[in-house]
PDB file of C-alpha atoms in Angstrom:
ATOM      1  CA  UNK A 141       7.377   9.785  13.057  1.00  0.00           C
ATOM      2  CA  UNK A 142      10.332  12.411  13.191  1.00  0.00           C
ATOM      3  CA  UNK A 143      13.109  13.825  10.563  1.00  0.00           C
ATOM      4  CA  UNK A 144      15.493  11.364  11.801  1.00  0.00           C
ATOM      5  CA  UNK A 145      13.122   8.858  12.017  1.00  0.00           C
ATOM      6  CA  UNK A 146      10.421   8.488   9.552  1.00  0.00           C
ATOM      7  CA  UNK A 147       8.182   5.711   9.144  1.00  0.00           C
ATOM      8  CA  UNK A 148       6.547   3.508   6.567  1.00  0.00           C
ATOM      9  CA  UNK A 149       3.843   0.993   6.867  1.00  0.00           C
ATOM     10  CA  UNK A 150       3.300  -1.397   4.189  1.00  0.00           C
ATOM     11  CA  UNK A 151       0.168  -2.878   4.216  1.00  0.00           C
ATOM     12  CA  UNK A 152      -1.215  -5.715   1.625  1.00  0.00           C
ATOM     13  CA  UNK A 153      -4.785  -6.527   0.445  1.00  0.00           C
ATOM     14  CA  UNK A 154      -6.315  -3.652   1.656  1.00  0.00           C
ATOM     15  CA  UNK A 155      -9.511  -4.972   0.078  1.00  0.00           C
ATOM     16  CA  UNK A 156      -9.989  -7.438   2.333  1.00  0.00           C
ATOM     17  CA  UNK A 157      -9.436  -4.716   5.743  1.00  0.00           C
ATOM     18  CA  UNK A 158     -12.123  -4.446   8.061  1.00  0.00           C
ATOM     19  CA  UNK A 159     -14.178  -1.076   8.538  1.00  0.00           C
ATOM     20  CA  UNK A 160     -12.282   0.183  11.731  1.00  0.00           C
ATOM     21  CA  UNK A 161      -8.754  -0.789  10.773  1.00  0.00           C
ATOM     22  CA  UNK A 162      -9.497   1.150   7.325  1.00  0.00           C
ATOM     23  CA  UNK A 163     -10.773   4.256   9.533  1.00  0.00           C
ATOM     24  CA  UNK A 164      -7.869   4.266  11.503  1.00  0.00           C
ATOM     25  CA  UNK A 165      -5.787   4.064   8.622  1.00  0.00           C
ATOM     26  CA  UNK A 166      -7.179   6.217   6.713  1.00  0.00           C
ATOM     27  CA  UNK A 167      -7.340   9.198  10.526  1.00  0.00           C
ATOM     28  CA  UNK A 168      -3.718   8.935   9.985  1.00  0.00           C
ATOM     29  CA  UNK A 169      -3.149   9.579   6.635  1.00  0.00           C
ATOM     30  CA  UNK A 170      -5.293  12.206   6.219  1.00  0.00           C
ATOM     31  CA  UNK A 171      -3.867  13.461   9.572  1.00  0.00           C
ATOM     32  CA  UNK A 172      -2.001  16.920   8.008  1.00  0.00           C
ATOM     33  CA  UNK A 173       0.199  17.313  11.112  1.00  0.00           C
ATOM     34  CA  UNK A 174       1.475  13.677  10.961  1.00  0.00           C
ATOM     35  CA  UNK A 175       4.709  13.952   8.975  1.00  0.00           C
ATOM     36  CA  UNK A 176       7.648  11.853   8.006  1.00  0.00           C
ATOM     37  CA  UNK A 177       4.805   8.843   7.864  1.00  0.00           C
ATOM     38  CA  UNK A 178       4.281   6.746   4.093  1.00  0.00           C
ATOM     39  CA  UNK A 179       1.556   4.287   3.239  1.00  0.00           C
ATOM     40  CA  UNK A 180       2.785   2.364   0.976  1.00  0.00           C
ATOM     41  CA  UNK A 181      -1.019  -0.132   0.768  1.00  0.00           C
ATOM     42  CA  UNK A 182      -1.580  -2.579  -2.516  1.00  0.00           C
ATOM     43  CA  UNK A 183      -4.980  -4.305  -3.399  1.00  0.00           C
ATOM     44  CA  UNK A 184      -6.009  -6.217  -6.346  1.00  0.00           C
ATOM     45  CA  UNK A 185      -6.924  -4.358  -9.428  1.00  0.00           C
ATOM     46  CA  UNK A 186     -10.611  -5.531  -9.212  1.00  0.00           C
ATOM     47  CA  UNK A 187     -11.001  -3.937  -5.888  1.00  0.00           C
ATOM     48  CA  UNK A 188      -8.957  -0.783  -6.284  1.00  0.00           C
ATOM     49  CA  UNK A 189     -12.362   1.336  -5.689  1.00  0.00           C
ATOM     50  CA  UNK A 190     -13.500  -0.548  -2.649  1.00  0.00           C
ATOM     51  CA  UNK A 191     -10.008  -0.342  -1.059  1.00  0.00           C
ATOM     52  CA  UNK A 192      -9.381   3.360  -1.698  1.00  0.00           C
ATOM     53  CA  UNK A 193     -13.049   4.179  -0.796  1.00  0.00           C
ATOM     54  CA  UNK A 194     -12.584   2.488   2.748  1.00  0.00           C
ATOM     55  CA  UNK A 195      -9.810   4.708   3.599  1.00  0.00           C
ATOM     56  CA  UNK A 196     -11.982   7.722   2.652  1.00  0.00           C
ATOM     57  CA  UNK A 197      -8.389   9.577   1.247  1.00  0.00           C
ATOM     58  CA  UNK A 198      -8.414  13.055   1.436  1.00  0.00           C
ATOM     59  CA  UNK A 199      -6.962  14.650  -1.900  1.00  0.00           C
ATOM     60  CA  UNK A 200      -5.998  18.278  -0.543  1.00  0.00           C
ATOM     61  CA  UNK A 201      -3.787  16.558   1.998  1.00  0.00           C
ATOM     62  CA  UNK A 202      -2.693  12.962   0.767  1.00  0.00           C
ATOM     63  CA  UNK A 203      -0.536  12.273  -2.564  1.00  0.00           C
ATOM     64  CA  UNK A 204      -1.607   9.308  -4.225  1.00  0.00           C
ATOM     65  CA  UNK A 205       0.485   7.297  -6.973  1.00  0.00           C
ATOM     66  CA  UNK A 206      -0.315   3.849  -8.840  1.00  0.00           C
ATOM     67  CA  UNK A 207       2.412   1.875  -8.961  1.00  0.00           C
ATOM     68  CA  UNK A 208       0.728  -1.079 -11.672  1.00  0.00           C
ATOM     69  CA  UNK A 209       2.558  -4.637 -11.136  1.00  0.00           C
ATOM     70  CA  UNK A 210       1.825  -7.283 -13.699  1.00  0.00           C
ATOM     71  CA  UNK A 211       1.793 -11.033 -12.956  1.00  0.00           C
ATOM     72  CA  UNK A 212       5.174 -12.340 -12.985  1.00  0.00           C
ATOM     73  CA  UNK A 213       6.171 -14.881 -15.841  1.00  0.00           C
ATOM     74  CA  UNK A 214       8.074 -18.568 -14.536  1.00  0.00           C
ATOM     75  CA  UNK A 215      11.250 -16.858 -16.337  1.00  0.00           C
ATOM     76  CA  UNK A 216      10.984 -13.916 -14.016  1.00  0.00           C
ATOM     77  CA  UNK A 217      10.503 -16.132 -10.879  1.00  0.00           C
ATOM     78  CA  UNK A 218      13.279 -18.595 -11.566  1.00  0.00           C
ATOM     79  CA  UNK A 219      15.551 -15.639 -11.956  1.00  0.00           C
ATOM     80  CA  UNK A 220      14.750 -13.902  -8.583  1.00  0.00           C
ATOM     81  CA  UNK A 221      14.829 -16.899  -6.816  1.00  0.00           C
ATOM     82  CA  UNK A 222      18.143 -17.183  -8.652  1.00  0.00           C
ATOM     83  CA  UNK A 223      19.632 -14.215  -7.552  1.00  0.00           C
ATOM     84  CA  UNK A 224      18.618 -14.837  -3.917  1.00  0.00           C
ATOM     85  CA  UNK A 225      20.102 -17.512  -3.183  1.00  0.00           C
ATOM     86  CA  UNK A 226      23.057 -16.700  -5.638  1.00  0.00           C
ATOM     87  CA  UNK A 227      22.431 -19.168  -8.832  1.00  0.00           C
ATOM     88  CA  UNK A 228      24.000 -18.048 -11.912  1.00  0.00           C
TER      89      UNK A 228
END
């Protein structure tokens, strides 16, 4: 990860990672001389302890924000899939 090229890993259900992948994970975020480098991880609500407790997140170094996302309603849906693929 440099200035010109910075990285970001998404990574989804983080509640269901194993115990080494979370480690690793988790050695890089907390990593302070690894710059330029975003995890951008979602989880269910129900398991938003277990999935922040496996990465063991250390607050002096890592910036944590909650980005809430509410189930999406058939109205919502048909209007994504709408724009997609260009229906008006």
């Amino acid at each position: 990860c440099t200035d010109d090229n910075p990285l970001v890993l998404f990574m989804d259900d983080l509640q269901w990672s194993d115990e080494n992948s979370s480690r690793l994970l988790g050695s890089i975020v907390n990593d302070p001389s690894i710059r330029n480098f975003m995890l951008i991880g979602c989880y269910r609500n129900e398991w938003e302890e277990e999935a922040l407790n496996k990465l063991d997140l250390d607050p002096h170094n890592v910036s944590v924000t909650d980005l809430p996302v509410s189930v999406l309603e058939v109205e919502h849906v048909d209007s994504l899939v709408g724009m997609v693929i260009s229906i008006d």
